Coordinates of C-alpha atoms in Angstrom, one line a residue:
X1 CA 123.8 131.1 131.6
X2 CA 120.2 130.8 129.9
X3 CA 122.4 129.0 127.0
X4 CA 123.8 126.4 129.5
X5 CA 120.4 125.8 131.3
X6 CA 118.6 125.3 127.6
X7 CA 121.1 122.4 126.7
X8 CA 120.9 120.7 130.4
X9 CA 117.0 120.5 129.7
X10 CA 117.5 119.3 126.2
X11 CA 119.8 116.4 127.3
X12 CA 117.7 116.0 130.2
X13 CA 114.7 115.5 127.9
X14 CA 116.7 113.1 125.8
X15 CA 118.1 110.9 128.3
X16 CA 113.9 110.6 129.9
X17 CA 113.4 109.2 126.2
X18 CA 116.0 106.0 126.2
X19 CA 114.7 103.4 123.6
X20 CA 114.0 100.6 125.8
X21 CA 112.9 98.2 123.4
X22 CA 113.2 97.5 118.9
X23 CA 110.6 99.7 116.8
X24 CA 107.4 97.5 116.2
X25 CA 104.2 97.8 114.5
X26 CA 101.2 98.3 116.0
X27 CA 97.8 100.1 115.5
X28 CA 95.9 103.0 117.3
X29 CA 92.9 104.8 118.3
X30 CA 91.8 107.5 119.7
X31 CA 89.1 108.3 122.4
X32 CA 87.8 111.0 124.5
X33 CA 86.6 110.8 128.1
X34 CA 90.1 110.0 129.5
X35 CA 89.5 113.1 132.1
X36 CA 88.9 110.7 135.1
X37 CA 91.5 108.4 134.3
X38 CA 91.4 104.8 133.6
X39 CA 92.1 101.2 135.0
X40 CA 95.9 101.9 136.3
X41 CA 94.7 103.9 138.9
X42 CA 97.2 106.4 138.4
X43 CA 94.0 109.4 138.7
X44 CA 94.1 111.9 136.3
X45 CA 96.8 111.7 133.7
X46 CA 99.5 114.4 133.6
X47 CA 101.2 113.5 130.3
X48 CA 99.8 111.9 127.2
X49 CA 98.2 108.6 127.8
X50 CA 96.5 105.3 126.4
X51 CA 95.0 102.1 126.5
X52 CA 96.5 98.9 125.5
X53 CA 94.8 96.1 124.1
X54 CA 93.9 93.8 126.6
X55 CA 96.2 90.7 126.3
X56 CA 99.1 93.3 126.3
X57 CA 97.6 95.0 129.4
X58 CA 98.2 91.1 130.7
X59 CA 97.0 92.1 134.1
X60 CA 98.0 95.7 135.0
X61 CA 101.8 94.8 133.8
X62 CA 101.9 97.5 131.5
X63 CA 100.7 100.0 133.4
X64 CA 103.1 102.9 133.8
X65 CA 105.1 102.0 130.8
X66 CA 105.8 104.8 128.2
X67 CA 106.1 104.3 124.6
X68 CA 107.2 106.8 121.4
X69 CA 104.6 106.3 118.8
X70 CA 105.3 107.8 115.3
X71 CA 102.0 109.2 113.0
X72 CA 101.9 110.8 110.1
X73 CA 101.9 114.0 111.3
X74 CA 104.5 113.4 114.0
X75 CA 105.8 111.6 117.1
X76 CA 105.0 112.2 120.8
X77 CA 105.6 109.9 124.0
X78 CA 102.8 108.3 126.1
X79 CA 102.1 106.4 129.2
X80 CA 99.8 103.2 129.5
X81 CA 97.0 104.6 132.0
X82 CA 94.4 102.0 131.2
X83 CA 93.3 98.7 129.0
X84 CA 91.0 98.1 126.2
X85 CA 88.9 95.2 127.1
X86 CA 88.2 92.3 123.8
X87 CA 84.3 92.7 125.0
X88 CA 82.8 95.1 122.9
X89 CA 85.8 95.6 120.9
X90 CA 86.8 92.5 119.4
X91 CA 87.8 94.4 115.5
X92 CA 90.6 96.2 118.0
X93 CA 91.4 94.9 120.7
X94 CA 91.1 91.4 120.9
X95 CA 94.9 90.6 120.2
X96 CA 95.6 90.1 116.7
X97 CA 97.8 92.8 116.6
X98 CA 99.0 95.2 119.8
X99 CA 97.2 97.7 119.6
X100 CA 97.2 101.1 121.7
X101 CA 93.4 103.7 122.0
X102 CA 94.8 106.8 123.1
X103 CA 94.0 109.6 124.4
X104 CA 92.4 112.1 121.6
X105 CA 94.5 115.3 122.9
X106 CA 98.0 113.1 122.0
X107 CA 96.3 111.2 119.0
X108 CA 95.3 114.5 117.3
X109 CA 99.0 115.7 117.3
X110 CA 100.1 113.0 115.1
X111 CA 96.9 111.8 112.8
X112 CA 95.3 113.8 111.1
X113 CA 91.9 114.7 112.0
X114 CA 88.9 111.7 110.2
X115 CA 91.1 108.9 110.5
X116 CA 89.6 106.7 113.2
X117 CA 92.2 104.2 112.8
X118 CA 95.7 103.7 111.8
X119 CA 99.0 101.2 111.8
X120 CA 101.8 102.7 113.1
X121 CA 105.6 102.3 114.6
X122 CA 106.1 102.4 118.4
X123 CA 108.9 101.5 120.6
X124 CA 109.1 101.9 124.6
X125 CA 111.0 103.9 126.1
X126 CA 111.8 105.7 129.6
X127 CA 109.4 108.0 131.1
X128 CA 110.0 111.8 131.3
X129 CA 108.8 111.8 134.8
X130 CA 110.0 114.1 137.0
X131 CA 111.1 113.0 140.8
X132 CA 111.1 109.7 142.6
X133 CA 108.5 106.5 142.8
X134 CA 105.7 107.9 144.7
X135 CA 103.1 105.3 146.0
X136 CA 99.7 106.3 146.5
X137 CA 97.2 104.5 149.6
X138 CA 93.4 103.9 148.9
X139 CA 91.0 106.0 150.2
X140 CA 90.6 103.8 153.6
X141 CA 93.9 101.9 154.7
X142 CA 94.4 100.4 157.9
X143 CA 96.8 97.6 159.5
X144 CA 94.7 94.9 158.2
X145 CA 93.8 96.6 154.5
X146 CA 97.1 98.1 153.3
X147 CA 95.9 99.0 149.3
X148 CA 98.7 101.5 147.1
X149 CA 99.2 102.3 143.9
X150 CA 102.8 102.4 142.7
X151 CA 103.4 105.5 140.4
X152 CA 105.8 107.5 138.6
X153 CA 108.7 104.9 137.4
X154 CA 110.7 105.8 134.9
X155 CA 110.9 101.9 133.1
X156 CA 108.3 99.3 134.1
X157 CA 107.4 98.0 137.5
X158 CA 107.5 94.0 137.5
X159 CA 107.3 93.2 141.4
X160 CA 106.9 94.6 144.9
X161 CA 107.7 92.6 147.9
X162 CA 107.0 93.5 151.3
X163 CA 109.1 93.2 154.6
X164 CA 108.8 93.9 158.4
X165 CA 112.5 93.3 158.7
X166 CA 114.1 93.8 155.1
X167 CA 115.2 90.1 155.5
X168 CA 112.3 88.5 154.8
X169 CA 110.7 89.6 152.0
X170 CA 106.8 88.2 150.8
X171 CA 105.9 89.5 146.9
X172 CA 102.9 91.7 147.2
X173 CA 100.0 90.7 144.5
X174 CA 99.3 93.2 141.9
X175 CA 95.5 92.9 140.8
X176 CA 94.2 93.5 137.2
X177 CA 93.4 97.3 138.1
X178 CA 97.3 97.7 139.0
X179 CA 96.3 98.4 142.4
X180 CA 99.0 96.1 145.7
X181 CA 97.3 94.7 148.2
X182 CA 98.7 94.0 151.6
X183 CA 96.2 92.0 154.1
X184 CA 98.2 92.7 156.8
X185 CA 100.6 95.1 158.2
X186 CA 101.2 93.5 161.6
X187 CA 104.2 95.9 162.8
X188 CA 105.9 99.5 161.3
X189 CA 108.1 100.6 159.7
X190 CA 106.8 98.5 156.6
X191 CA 109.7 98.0 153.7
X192 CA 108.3 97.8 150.2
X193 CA 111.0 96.5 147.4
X194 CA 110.3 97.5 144.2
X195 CA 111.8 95.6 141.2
X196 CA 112.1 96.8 137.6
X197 CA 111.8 94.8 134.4
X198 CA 115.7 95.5 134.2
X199 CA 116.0 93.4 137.5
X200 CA 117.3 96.7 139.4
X201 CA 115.6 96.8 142.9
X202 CA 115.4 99.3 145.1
X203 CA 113.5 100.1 148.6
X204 CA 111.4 103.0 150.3
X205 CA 110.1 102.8 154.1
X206 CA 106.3 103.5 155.2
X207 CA 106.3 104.8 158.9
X208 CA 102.9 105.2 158.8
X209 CA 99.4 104.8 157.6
X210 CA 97.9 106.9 156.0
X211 CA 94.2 107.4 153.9
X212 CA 94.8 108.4 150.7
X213 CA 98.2 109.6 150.7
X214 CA 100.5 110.1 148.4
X215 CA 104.1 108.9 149.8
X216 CA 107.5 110.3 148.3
X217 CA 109.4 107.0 147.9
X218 CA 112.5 109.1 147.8
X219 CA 114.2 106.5 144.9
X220 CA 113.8 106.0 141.8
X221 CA 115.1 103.2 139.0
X222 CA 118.3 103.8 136.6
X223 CA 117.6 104.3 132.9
X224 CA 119.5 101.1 131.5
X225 CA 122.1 102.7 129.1
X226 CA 122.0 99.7 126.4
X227 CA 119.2 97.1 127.5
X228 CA 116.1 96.6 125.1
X229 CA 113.1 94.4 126.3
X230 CA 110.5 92.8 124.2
X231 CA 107.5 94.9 124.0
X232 CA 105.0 91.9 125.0
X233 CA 106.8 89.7 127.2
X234 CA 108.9 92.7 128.5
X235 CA 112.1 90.0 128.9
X236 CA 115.7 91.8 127.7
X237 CA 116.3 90.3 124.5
X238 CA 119.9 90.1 123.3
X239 CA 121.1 91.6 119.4
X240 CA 118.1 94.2 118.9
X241 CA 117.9 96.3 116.1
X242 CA 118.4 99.7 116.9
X243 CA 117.5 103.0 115.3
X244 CA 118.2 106.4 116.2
X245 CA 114.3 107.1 115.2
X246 CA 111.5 105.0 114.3
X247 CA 110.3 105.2 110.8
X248 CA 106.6 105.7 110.4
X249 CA 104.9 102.3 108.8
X250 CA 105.2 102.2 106.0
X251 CA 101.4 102.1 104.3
X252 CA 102.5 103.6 101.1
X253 CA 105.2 102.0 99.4
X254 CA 103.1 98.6 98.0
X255 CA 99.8 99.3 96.7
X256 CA 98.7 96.2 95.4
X257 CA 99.9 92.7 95.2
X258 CA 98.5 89.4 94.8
X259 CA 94.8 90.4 94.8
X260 CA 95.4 93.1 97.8
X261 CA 95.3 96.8 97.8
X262 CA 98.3 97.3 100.8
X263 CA 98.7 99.6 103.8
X264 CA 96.5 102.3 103.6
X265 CA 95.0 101.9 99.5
X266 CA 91.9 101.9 98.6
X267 CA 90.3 100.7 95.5
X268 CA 88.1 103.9 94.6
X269 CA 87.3 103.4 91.3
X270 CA 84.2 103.5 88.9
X271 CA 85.1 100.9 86.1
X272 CA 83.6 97.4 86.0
X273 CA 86.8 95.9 87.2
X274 CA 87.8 92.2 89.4
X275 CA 90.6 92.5 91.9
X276 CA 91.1 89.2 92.1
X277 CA 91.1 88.0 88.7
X278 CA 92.9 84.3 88.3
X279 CA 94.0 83.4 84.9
X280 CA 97.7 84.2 83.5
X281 CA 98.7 87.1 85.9
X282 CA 102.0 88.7 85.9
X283 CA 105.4 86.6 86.9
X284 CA 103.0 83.5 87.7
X285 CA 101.0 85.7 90.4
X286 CA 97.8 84.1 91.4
X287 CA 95.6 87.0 91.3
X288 CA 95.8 90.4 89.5
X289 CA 93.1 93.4 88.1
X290 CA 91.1 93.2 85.3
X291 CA 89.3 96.7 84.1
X292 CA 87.1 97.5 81.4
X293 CA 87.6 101.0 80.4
X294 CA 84.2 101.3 79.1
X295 CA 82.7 104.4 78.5
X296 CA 85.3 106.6 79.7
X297 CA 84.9 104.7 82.9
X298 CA 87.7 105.1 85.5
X299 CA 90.2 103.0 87.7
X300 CA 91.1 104.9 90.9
X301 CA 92.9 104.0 94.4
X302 CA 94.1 106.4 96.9
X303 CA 95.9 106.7 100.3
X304 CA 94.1 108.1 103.0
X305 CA 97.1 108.9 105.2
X306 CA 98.9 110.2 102.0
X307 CA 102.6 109.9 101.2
X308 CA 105.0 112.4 100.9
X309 CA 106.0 113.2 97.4
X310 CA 109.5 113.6 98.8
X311 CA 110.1 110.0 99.5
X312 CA 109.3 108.9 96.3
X313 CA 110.4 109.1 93.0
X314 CA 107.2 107.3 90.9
X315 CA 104.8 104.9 90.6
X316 CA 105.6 101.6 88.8
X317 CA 102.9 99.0 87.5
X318 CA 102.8 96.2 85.0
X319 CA 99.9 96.5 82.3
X320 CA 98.6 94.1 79.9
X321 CA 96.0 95.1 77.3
X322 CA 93.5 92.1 75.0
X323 CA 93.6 94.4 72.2
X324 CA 96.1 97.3 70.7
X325 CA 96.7 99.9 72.8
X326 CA 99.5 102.1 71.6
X327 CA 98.4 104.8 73.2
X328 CA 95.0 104.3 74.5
X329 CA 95.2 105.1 78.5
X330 CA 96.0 107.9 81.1
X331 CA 96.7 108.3 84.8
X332 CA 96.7 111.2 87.1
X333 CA 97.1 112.4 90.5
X334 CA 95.4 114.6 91.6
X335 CA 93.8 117.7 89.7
X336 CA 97.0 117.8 87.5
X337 CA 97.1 116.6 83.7
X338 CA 96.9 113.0 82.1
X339 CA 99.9 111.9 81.2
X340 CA 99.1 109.1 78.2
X341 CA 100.6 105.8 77.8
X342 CA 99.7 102.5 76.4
X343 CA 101.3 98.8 75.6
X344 CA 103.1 97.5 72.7
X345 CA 101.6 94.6 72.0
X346 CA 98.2 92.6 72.9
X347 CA 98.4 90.1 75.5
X348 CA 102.1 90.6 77.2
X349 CA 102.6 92.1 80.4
X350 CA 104.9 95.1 80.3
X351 CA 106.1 97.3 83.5
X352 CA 105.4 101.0 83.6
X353 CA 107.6 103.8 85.6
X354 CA 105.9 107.1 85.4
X355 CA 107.6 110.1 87.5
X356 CA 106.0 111.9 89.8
X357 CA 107.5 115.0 87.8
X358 CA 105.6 113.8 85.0
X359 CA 103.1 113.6 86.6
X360 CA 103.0 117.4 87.9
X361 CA 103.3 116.5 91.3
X362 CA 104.7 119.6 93.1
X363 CA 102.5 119.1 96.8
X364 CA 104.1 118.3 99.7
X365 CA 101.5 115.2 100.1
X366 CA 99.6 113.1 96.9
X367 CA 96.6 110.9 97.5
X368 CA 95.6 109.1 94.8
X369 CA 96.1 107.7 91.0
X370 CA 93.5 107.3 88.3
X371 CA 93.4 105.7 85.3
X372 CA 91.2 106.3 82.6
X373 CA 90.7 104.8 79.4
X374 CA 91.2 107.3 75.9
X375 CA 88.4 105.8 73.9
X376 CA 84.2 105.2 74.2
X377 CA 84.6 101.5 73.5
X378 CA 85.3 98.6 75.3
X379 CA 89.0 98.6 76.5
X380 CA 90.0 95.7 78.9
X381 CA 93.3 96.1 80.7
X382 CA 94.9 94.2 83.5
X383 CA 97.3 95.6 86.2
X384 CA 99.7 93.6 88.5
X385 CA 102.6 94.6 91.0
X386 CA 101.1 98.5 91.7
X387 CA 104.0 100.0 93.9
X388 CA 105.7 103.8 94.5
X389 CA 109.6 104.0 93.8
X390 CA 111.4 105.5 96.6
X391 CA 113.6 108.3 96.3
X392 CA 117.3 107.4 96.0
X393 CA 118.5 111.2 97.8
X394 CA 115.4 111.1 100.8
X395 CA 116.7 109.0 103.1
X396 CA 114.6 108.1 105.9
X397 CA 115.6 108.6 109.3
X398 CA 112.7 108.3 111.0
X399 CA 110.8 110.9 113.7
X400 CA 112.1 111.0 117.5
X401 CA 110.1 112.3 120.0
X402 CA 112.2 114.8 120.9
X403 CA 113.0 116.4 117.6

């Protein structure tokens, strides 16, 4: 019996976490101070919540909507309890990208602990609530005030209407702090129609008013079995791509390009160098990296998230040196050996694979590469195209909440 119970709550628990929309980039935060709960109204939050940037927030719309987000460290699910406002935070949350500050208990599951901000991979999904719509009445509610919170759906509330006679129906306004307001509740029972972002609808009776009291709705919405809604504009879109599991983002893979250390690399190094040197890069590129290995000066970037050694294979460069340079340079990771290399000629570009193996890579996690230069004098050497190979037997399936 204990066996049969244990799979119910498993499928249960899988069902509550539907994929209700494509995976999509974004980028997160975390913040304490969420204890009181924020500008949904929702009151103190019984599951993981967040904030979301405030042109996503787009007026309270998100409010109640949960979303799988995948870290580095893991994935967990979360509910939108609040917004981040541009004013005062116009790096985050001013709309060039959606961005989520959540709450520091769920955060700290899934980033490790220093890193302030990150990109990541999100996709919404049902809610894991438990029971039916409730709706919750302000603290002082009468026939001419009628002020409610709608709480507990399991896919996102679009609309309530009102009706004295469930003919008639009037659509009640939401305000920016997700709370309904109703000027006037002339006669009882009143009929409030809720309406999903699927276009379901369903409808719960109030026989009476009550001060800040929570009503059991006694309905609920249907999980969509094979709908996906765009995360912003929360319309059903038609052909989505669909995954079993997110993939994290991927800030590992390219590390520089065109001028650019990518994702989550950092230029750390110690050598009089120019990232964005212009004159005959590699492939016709318009910018590339120009080092001077001068007194056993070093070039260094690392990853502050750090990739997994198992997803990768090696790291793969192209190198030019001015003069010879049979053998004249090294790179490491970590606190393992050099491994020594050089180019066969002056002048032409030549692309380098070197293994992680050989490279003595045996951790779980790497962070960084350095280069350093073999010799006391002057050695100027240009690098283009920095990117990881990925491994051709780890095959990426991504992280699902409820793994």
């Amino acid at each position: 019996m204990k066996k049969i119970v244990l799979i119910l709550s498993i499928i249960l628990f899988v069902k509550s976490l539907t994929p209700l929309s494509e995976c999509t980039q974004g980028r997160i935060t975390g913040f304490n101070g969420y204890e009181n709960g924020g500008a949904c109204g929702f009151g103190v939050p019984k599951m993981y919540g967040g904030s979301a940037n405030e042109d996503n927030y787009n007026n309270a719309e998100k409010c109640g909507i949960c979303y799988e987000v995948v870290g580095s460290k893991g994935a967990f699910v979360f509910m939108v309890d609040s917004y981040c406002p541009k004013k005062g935070n116009e790096d985050l949350c001013s709309g060039d990208m959606l961005h989520f500050d959540l709450h520091k208990n769920g955060f700290n599951t899934i980033v490790d602990q220093g890193l302030g901000i990150m990109n990541m991979t999100f996709r919404m999904v049902a809610c894991p609530h438990e029971g039916n719509i409730v709706v919750k009445t302000r603290p002082k509610v009468s026939e001419w005030y009628f002020g409610f919170f709608v709480m507990n759906y399991v896919i996102g509330l679009r609309k309530v209407y009102s009706s004295f006679d469930k003919q008639t129906w009037q659509e009640v306004p939401r305000q920016w702090y997700n709370e309904f307001t109703i000027d006037r509740v002339s006669s009882l029972p009143l009929y409030l129609k809720f309406e999903s972002i699927s276009g379901e609808t369903v409808i719960t009776q109030i026989d009476e008013i009550k001060n800040s009291f929570t009503y059991d709705t006694g309905v609920q919405f249907k999980v969509p079995n094979d709908k996906y809604f765009d995360v912003k504009t929360l319309k059903e879109i038609s052909n989505p791509t669909k995954e079993e599991c997110c993939k994290l983002n991927d800030a590992y893979t390219n590390i520089y390009d065109d001028g650019k250390f990518l994702g989550e690399w950092f230029d750390i190094s110690g050598a009089e160098r120019n990232l964005e040197h212009t004159s005959e890069c590699n492939q016709g590129g318009k910018k590339c990296i120009r080092v001077n290995f001068a007194d056993w000066s070093y070039f260094q970037f690392f990853n502050r998230i750090q990739p997994q050694t198992e997803k990768y294979e090696a790291i793969e460069f192209y190198v030019k040196s001015e003069k010879e340079c049979k053998n004249c340079l090294r790179i490491k990771t970590g606190n393992h050996d050099f491994v020594y290399f050089g180019t066969s000629e002056p002048g032409k570009w030549e692309k380098k694979v070197i293994s992680l193996n050989e490279l003595g890579v045996t951790e779980v996690k790497f962070k960084n590469f350095l280069f350093l230069g073999s010799r006391a004098e002057s050695t100027v050497v240009y690098f283009d195209d920095i990117k990881l190979v990925r491994s051709t037997t780890k095959v990426d399936n991504g992280v699902c909440a409820a793994n």
